[in-house]
Short mmCIF file of C-alpha atoms and ligand atoms in Angstrom, two decimals:
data_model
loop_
_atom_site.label_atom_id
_atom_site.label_comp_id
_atom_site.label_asym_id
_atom_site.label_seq_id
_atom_site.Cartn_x
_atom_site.Cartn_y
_atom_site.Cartn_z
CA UNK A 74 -93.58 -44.99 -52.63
CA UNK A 75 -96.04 -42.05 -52.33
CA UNK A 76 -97.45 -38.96 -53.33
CA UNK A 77 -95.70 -35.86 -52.43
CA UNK A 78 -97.40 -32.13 -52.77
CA UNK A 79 -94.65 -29.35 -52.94
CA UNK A 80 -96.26 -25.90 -52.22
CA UNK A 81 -95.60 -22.31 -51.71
CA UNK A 82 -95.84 -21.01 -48.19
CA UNK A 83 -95.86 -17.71 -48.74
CA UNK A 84 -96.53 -15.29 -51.49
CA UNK A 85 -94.38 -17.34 -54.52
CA UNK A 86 -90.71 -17.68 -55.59
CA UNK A 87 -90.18 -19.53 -52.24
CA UNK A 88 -87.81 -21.36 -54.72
CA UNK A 89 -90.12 -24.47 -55.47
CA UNK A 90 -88.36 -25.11 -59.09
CA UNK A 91 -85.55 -25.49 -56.73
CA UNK A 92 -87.13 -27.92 -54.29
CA UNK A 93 -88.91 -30.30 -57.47
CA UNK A 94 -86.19 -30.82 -59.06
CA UNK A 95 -84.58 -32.48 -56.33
CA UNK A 96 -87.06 -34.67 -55.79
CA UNK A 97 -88.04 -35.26 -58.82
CA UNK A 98 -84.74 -37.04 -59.58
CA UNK A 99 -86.58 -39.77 -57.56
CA UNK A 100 -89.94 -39.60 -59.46
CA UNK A 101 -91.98 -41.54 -62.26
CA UNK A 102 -94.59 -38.64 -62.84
CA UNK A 103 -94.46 -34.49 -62.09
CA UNK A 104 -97.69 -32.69 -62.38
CA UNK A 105 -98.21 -28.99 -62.82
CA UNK A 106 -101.91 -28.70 -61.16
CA UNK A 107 -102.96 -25.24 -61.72
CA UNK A 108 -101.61 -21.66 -62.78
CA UNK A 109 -100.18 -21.04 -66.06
CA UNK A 110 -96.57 -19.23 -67.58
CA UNK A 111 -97.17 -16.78 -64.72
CA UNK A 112 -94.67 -19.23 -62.62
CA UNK A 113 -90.67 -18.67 -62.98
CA UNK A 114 -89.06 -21.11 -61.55
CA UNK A 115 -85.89 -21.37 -61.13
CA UNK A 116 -83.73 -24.61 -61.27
CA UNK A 117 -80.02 -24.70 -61.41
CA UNK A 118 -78.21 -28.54 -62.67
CA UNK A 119 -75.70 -30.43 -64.33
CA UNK A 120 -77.61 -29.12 -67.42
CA UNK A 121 -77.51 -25.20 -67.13
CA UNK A 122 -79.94 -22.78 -65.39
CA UNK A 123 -83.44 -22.72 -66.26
CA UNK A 124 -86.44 -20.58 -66.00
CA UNK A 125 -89.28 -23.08 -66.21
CA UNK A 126 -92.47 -21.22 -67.32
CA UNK A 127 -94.99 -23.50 -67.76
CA UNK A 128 -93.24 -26.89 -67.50
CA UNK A 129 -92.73 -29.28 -64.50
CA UNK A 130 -89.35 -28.71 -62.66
CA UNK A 131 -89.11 -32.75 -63.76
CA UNK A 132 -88.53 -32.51 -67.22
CA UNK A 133 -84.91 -32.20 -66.75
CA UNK A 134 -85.36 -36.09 -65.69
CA UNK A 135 -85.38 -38.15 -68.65
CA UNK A 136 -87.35 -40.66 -66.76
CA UNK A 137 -90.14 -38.60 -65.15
CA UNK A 138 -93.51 -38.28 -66.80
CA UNK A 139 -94.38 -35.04 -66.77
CA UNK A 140 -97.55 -33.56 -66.91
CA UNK A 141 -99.92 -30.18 -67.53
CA UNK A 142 -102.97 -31.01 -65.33
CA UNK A 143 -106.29 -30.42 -65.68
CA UNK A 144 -105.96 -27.51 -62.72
CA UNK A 145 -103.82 -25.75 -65.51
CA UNK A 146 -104.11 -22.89 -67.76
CA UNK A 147 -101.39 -23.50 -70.98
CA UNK A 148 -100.65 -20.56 -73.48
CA UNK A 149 -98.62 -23.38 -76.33
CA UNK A 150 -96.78 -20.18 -77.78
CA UNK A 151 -94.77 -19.92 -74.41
CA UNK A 152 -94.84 -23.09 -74.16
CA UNK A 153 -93.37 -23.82 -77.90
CA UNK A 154 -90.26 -21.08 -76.57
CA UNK A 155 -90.04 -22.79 -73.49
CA UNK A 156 -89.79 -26.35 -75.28
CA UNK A 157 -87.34 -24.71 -77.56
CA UNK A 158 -84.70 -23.59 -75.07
CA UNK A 159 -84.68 -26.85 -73.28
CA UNK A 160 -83.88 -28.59 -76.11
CA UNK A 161 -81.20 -26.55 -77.14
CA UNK A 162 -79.56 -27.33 -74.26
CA UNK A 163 -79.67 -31.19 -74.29
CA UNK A 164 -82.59 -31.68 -72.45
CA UNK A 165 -85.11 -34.60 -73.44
CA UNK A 166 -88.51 -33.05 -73.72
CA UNK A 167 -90.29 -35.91 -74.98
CA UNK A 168 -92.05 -37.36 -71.73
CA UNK A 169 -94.19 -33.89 -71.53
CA UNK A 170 -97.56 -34.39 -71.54
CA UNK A 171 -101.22 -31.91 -71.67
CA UNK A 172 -104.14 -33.14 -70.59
CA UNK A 173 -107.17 -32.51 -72.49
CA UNK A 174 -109.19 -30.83 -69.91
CA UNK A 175 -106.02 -28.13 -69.26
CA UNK A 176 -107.80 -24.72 -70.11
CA UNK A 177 -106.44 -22.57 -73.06
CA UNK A 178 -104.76 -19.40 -73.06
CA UNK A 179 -105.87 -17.21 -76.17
CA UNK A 180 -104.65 -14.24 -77.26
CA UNK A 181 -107.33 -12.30 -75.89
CA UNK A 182 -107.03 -13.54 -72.64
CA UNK A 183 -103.22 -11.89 -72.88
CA UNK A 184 -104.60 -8.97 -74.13
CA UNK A 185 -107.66 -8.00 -71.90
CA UNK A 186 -104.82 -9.11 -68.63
CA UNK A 187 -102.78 -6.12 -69.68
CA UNK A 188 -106.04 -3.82 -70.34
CA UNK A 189 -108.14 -4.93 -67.52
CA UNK A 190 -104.67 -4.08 -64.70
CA UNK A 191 -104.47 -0.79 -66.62
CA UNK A 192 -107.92 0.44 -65.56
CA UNK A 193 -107.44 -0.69 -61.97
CA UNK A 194 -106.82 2.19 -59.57
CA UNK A 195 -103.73 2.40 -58.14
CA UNK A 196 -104.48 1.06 -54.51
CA UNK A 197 -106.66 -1.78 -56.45
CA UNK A 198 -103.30 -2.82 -59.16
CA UNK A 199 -102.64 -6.69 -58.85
CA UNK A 200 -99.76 -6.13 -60.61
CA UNK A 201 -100.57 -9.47 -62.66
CA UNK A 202 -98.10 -11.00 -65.09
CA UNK A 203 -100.03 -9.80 -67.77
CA UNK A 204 -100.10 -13.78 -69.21
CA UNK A 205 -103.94 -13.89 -69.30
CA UNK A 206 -104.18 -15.93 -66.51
CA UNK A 207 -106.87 -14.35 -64.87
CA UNK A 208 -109.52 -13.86 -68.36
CA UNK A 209 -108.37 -17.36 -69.18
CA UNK A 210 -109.96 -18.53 -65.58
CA UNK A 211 -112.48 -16.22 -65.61
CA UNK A 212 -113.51 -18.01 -68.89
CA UNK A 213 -113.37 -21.62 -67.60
CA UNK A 214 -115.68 -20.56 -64.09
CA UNK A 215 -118.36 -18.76 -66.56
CA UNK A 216 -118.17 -22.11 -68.86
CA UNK A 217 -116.32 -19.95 -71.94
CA UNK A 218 -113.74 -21.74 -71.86
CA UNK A 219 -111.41 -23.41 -74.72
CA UNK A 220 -109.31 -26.59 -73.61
CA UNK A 221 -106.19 -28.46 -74.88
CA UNK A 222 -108.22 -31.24 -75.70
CA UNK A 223 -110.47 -29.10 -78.08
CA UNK A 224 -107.55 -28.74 -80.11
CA UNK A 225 -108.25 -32.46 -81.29
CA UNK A 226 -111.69 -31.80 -82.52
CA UNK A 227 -112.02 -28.97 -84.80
CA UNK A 228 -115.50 -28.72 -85.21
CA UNK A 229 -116.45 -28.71 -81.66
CA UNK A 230 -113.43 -26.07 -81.30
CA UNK A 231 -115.09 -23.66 -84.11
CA UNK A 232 -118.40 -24.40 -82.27
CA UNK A 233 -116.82 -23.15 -79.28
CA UNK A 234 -114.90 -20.45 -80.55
CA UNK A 235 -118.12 -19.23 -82.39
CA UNK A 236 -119.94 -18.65 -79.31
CA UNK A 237 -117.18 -17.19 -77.17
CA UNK A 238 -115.51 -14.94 -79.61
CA UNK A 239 -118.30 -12.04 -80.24
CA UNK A 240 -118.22 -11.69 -76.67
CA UNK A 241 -114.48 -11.75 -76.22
CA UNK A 242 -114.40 -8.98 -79.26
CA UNK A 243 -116.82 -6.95 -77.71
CA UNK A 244 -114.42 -7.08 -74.53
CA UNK A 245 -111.47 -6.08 -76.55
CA UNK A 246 -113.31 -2.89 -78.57
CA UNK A 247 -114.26 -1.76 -74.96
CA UNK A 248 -110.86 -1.68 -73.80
CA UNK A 249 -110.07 -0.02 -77.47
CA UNK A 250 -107.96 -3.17 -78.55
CA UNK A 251 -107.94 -4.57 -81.42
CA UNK A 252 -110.28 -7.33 -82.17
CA UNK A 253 -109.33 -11.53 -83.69
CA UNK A 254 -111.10 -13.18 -86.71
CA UNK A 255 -112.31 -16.58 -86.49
CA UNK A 256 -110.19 -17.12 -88.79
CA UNK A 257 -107.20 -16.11 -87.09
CA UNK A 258 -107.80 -17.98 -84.17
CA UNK A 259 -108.78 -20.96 -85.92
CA UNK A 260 -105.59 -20.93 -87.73
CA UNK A 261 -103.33 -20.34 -84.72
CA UNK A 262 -105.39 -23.43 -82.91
CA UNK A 263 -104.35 -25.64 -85.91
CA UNK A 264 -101.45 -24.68 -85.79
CA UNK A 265 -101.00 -25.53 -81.96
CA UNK A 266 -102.81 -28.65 -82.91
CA UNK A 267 -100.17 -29.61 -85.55
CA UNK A 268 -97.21 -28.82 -82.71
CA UNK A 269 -98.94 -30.39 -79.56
CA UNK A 270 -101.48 -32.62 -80.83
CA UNK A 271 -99.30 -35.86 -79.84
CA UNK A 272 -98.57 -34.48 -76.15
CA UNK A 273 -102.31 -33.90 -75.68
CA UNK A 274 -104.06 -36.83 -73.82
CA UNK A 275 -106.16 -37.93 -71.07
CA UNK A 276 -103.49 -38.23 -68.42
CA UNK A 277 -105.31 -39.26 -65.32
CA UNK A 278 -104.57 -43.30 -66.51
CA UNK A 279 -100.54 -42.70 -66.39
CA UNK A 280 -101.43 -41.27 -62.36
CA UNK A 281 -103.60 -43.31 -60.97
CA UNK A 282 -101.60 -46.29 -62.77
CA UNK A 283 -98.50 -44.54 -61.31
CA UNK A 284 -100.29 -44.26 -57.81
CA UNK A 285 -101.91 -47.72 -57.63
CA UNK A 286 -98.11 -49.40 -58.33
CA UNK A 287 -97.11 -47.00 -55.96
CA UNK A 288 -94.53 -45.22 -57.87
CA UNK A 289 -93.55 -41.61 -56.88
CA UNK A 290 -95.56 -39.27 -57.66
CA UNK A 291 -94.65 -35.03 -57.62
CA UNK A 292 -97.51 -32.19 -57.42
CA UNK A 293 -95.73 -28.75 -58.36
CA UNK A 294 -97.54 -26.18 -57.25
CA UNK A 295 -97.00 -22.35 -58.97
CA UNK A 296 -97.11 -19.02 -56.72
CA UNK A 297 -97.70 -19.64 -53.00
CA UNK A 298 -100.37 -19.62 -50.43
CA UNK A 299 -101.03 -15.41 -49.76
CA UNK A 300 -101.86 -15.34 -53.46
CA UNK A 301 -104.42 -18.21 -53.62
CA UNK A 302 -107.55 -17.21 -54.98
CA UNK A 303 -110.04 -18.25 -51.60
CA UNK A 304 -106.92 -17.97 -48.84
CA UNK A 305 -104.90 -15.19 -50.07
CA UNK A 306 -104.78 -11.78 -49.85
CA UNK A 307 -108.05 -11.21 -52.52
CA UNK A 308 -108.36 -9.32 -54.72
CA UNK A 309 -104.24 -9.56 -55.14
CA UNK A 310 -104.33 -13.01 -55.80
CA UNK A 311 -104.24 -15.10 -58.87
CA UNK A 312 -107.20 -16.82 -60.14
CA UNK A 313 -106.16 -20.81 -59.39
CA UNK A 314 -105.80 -22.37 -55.84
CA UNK A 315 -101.59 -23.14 -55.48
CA UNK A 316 -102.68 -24.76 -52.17
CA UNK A 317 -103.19 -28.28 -51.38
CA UNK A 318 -106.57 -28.32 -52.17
CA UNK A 319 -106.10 -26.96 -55.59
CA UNK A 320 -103.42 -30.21 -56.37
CA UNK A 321 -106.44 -32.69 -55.44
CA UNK A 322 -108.58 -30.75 -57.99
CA UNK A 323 -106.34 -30.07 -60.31
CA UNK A 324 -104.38 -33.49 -60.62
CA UNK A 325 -107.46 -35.69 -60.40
CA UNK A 326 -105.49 -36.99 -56.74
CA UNK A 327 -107.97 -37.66 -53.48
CA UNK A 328 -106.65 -35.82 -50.40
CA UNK A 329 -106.06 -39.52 -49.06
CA UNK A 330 -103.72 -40.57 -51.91
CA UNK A 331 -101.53 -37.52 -50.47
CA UNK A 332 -98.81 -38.59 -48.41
CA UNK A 333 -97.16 -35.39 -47.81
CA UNK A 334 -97.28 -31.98 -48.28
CA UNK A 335 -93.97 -30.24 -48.45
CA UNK A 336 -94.58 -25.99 -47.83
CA UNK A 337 -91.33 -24.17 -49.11
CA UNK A 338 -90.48 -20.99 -47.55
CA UNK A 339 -87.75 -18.51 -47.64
CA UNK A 340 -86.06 -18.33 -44.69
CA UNK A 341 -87.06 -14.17 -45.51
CA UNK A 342 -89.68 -13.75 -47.13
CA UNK A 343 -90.63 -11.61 -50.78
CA UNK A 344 -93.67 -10.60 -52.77
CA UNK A 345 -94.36 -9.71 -56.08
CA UNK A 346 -97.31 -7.45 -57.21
CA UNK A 347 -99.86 -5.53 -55.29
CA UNK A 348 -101.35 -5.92 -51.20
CA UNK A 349 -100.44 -6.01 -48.25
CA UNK A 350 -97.55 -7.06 -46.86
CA UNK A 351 -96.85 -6.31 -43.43
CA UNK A 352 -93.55 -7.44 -42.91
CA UNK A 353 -92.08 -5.89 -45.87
CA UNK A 354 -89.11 -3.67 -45.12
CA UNK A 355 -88.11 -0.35 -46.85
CA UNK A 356 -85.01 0.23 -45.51
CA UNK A 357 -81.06 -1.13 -46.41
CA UNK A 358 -81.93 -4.58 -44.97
CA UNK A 359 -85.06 -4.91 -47.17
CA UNK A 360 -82.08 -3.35 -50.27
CA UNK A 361 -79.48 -5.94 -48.67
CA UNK A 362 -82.45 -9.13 -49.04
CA UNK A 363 -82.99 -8.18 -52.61
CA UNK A 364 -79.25 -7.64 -53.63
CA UNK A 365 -77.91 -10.65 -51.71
CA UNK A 366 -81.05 -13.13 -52.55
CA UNK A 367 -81.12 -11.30 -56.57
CA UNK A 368 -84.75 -10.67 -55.77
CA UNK A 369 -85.82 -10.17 -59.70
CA UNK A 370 -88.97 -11.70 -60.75
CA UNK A 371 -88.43 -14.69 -63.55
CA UNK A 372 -91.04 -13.91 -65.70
CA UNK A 373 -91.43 -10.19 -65.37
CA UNK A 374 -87.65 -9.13 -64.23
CA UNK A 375 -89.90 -6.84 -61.42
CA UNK A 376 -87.73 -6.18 -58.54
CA UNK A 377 -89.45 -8.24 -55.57
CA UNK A 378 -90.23 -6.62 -52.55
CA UNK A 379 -88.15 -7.52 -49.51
CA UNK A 380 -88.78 -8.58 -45.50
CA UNK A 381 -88.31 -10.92 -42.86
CA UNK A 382 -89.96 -13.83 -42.32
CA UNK A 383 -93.59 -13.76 -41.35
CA UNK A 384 -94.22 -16.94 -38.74
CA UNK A 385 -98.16 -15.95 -37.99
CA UNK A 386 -98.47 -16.32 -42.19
CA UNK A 387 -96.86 -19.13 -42.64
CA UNK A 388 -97.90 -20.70 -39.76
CA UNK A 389 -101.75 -20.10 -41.25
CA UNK A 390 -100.50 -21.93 -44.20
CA UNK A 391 -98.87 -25.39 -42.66
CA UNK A 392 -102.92 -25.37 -41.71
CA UNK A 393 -104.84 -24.64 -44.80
CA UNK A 394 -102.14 -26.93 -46.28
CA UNK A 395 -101.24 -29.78 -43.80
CA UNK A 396 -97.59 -29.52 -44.43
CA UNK A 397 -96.12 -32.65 -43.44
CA UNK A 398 -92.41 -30.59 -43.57
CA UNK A 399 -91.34 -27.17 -44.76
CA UNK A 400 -88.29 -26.68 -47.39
CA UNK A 401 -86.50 -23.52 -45.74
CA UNK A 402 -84.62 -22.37 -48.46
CA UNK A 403 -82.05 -19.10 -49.51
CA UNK A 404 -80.72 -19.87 -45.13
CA UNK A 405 -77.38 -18.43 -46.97
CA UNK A 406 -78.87 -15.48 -47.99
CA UNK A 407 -79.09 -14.19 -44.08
CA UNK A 408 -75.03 -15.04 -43.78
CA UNK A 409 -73.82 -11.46 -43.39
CA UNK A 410 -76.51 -9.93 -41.43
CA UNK A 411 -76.21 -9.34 -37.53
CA UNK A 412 -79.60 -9.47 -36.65
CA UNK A 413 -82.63 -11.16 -38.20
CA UNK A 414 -86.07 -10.54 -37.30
CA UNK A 415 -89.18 -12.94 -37.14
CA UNK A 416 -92.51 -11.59 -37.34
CA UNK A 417 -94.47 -13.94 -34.33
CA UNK A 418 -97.67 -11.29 -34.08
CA UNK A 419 -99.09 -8.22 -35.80
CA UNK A 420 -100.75 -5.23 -33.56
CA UNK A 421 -103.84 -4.44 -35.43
CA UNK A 422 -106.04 -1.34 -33.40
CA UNK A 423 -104.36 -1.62 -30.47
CA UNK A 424 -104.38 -5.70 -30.06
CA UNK A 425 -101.77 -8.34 -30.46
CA UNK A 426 -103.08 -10.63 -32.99
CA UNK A 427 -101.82 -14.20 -33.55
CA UNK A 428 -104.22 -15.01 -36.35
CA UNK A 429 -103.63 -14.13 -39.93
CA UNK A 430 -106.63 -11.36 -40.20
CA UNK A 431 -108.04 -11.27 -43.76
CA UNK A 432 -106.39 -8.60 -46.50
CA UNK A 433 -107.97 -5.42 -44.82
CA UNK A 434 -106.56 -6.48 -41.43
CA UNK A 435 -103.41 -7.31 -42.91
CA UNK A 436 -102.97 -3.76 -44.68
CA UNK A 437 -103.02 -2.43 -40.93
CA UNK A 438 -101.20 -5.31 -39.48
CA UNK A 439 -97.97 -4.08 -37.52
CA UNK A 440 -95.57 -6.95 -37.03
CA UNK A 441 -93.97 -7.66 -33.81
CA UNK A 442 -91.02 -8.79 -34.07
CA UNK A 443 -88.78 -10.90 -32.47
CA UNK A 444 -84.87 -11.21 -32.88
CA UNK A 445 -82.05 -13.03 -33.27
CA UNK A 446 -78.26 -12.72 -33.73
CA UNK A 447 -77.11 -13.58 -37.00
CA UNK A 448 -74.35 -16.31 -37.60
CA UNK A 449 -71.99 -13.93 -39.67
CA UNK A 450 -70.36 -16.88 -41.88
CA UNK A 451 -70.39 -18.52 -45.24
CA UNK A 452 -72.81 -21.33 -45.01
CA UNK A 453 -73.54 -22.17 -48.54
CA UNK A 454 -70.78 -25.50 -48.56
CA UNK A 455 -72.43 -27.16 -45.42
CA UNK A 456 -74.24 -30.39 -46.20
CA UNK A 457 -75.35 -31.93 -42.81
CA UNK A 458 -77.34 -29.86 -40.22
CA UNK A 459 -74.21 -30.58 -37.82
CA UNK A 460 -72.04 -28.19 -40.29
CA UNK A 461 -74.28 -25.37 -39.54
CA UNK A 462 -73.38 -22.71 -36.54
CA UNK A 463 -74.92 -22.63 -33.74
CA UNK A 464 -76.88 -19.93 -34.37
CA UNK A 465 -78.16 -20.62 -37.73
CA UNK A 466 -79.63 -24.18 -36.57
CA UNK A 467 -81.36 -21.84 -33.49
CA UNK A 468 -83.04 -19.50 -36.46
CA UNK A 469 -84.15 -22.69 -38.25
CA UNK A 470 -85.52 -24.26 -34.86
CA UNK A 471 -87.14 -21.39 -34.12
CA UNK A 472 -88.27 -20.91 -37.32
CA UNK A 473 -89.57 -24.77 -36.90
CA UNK A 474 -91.14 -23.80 -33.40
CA UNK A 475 -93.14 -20.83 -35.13
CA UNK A 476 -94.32 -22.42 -38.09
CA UNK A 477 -95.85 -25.15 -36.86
CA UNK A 478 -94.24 -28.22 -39.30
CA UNK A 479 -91.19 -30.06 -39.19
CA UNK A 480 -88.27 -28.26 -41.50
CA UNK A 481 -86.81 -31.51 -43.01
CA UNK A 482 -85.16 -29.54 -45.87
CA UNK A 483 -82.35 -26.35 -45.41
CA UNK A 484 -81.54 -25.12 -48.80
CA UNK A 485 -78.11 -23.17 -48.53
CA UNK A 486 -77.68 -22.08 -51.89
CA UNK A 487 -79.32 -22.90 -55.71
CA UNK A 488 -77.51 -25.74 -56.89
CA UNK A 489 -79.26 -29.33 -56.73
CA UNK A 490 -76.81 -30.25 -54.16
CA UNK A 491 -77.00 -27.06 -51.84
CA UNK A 492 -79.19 -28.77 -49.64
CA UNK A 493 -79.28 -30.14 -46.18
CA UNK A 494 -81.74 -33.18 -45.30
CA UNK A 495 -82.55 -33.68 -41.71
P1 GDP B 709 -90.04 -20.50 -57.42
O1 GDP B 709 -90.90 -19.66 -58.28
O2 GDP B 709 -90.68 -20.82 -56.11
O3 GDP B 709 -89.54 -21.74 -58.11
O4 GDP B 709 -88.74 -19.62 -57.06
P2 GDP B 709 -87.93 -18.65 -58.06
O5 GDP B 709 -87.14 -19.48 -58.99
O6 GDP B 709 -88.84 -17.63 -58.64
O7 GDP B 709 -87.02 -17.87 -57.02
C1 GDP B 709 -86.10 -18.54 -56.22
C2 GDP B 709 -84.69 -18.00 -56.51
O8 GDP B 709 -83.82 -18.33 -55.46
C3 GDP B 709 -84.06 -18.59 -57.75
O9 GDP B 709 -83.21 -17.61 -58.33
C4 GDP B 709 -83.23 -19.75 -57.21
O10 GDP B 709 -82.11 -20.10 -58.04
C5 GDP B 709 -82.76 -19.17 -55.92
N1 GDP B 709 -82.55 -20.14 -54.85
C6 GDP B 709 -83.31 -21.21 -54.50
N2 GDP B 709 -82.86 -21.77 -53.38
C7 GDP B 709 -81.80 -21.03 -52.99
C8 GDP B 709 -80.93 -21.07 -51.85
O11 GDP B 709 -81.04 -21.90 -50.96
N3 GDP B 709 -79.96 -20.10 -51.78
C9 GDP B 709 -79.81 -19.15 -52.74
N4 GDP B 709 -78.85 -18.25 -52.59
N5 GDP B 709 -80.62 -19.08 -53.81
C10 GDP B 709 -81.59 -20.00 -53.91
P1 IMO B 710 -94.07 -18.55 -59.05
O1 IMO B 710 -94.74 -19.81 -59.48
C1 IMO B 710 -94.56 -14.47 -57.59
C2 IMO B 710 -98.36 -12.54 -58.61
C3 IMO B 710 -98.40 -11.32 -59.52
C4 IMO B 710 -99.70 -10.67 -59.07
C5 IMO B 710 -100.60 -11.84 -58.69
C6 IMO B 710 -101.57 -12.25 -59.79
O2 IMO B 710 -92.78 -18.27 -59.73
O3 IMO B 710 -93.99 -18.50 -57.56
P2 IMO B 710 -101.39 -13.39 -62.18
O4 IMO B 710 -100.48 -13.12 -63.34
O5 IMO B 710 -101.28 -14.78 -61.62
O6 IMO B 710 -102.81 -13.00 -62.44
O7 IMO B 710 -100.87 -12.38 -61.02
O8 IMO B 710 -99.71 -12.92 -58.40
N1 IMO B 710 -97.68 -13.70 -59.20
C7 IMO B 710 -96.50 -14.19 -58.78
N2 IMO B 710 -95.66 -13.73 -57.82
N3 IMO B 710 -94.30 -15.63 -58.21
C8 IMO B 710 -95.16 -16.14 -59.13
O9 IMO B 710 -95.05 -17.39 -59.61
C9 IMO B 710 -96.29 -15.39 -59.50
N4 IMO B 710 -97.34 -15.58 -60.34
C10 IMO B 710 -98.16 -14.54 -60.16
O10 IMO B 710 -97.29 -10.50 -59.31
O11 IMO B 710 -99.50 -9.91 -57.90
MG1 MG B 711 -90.88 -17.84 -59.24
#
């Protein structure tokens, strides 16, 4: 039927995992394009809930094919945990899938993460996972790079590794870490090799086999659009594209084989990490957003930072994107508050700007506001847009108006079936 695109709209843990697994019940293939175990996302089923790392929000589908793209960075010891869990809890892992061309995450890559964030100054801190996702990209843009696939060939891996590793070593001893042998590394890659080797393959036949019969086909993208490496807020952004572009690249799918591109956004908004962020609140509503919403990261338990909903960013991204339809999700959260604000402009020097400025003009964005009057009900057991009040169907209209995309989705709590199709 077609090919759907499910991205973040703002700055990550819009609540994506969420949003794939319900449509991937519906799906014959789910591809993670790009980013690595810096994702948590969160999906909540018949099965348990789940903090998928690295693997698509599908896999809890028996039928869906799921795949690691090429866009991808894969660090197989998180993965091997990840795989673990699942299957202790009666989930069927074995339609998971790497392709060759996915990059690999080495232990150095974790390592120099962690060192390289420590010498940042503070008003510089990225406030990365620490999961080596920006050394492993770093790698694969200067050609140093060590894929999945290499796993397969050993000598062209110790060829590889060879090269790369003096270099990586001499990294390490100037951070004052401690170095790998080839040894070591060629051991733990063998050992990978000897776990994954059967789920490593050239995956682009299963898609375009699954697109040509017109089958249904689900892009997962990880973090969201303020932390993509070109459109975000750089340098605090990751080192992958989450946004639509990056699932063409890193799927192996032509922008015309996309038939639509689904932008999830809280109906709030949060960020994790370093930059700007102008509509982030430090007062008891931004507390009250982060107790009511448990704003905790997934994969680093950080406490998130809290606000309201920024229309003039979002808006930016149903552009950059194309959404065809936004997924507003965690609506519920905003059930006890009396008023809710929507950032529709910033004030930067003086001037009301309607354009998202770049990161410096962001850092002395002020947002204006506007407001509305909260609904002050439990909304989390309504299931047709009818069953909302009034006033929560305004803030979603509005929110509609503002953003610039239709919101066919209203997410009104975390299980699969807290959801409201319009
Ligand atoms: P992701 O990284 O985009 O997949 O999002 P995360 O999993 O990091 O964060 C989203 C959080 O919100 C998770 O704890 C979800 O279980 C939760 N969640 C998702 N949708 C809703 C919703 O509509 N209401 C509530 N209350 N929680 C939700
Ligand atoms: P999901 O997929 C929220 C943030 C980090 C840091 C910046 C770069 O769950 O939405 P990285 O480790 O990628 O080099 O960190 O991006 N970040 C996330 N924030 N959700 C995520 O993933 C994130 N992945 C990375 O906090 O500021
Ligand atoms: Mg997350």
């Amino acid at each position: 039927m077609s090919v759907i695109s499910v991205i973040g709209a703002q700055s990550g843990d819009e609540g994506k995992g969420r949003i794939v697994d319900y449509i991937a019940q519906n799906c014959q293939v789910a591809i993670r394009y790009q980013g690595g175990d810096n994702a948590g996302h969160t999906v909540v089923n018949d099965k348990g809930k789940f903090g998928l790392h690295i693997i698509p929000s599908g896999i809890f589908n028996p039928n869906t094919i799921n795949i690691v793209d090429a866009g991808a960075v894969v660090n197989f010891d998180r993965m091997h945990d990840e795989l673990s869990n699942l299957e202790a809890k009666g989930v069927d892992t074995r339609n998971l899938f790497i392709d060759t061309r996915a990059h690999l995450i080495m232990p150095y890559h974790k390592a120099l993460d962690g060192a390289e964030e420590n010498k940042r100054s503070s008003s510089q801190k990225i406030g990365t996972t620490k999961c080596g996702i920006g050394p492993c990209y770093s790698d694969k843009s200067a050609r140093s790079g060590l894929r999945a696939g290499d796993l397969l060939d050993p000598d062209w891996l110790k060829t590889r590794l060879e090269m790369v590793l003096p270099l990586k070593n001499r990294e390490l001893e100037y951070y004052g870490l401690p170095t790998y042998t080839l040894e070591e590394l060629l051991k733990k890659c063998a050992d990978w090799k000897a776990e994954f080797g059967n789920r490593i393959k050239d995956t682009l036949p299963i898609v375009r086999k699954a697109v040509r019969e017109n089958k249904n086909v689900l892009l997962e993208g990880q973090l969201g659009i303020a932390r993509d490496l070109d459109w975000g807020i750089y340098p605090y952004t990751t080192s992958s594209n989450p946004t639509a572009g990056g699932a063409c690249t890193g799927a192996g799918i032509a922008p015309n084989r996309i038939n639509e591109v689904i932008g999830v956004a809280k109906a709030y908004s949060t960020c994790v990490g370093g930059g700007p962020y102008p509509t982030e609140l430090f007062d008891e509503d931004g507390e009250k957003l982060r107790r009511i919403g448990g704003e905790f990261g997934v994969t680093t338990g950080r406490p998130r930072r809290c606000g309201w909903f920024d229309a003039v960013a979002v808006e930016f991204g149903a552009w950059v994107n194309g959404f065809t339809a936004i997924a507003l999700t965690k609506l519920d959260v905003l059930d006890t508050f009396k008023t809710i604000k929507v950032c529709v402009a910033y004030e930067i020097d003086g001037k009301r700007v309607t354009e998202l400025p770049d990161t410096q003009g962001q850092a002395k964005a002020k947002p204006i506001y506007e407001e509305f009057e909260g609904w002050n009900c439990d909304i989390t057991s309504c299931r047709k847009w009818e069953e909302l009040p009034k006033k929560a169907q305004e803030y979603v209209l509005a929110l509609e108006k503002l953003s610039g995309a239709p919101i066919k989705y209203v997410s009104v709590g975390p299980e699969r079936n807290q959801i409201i199709i319009r």
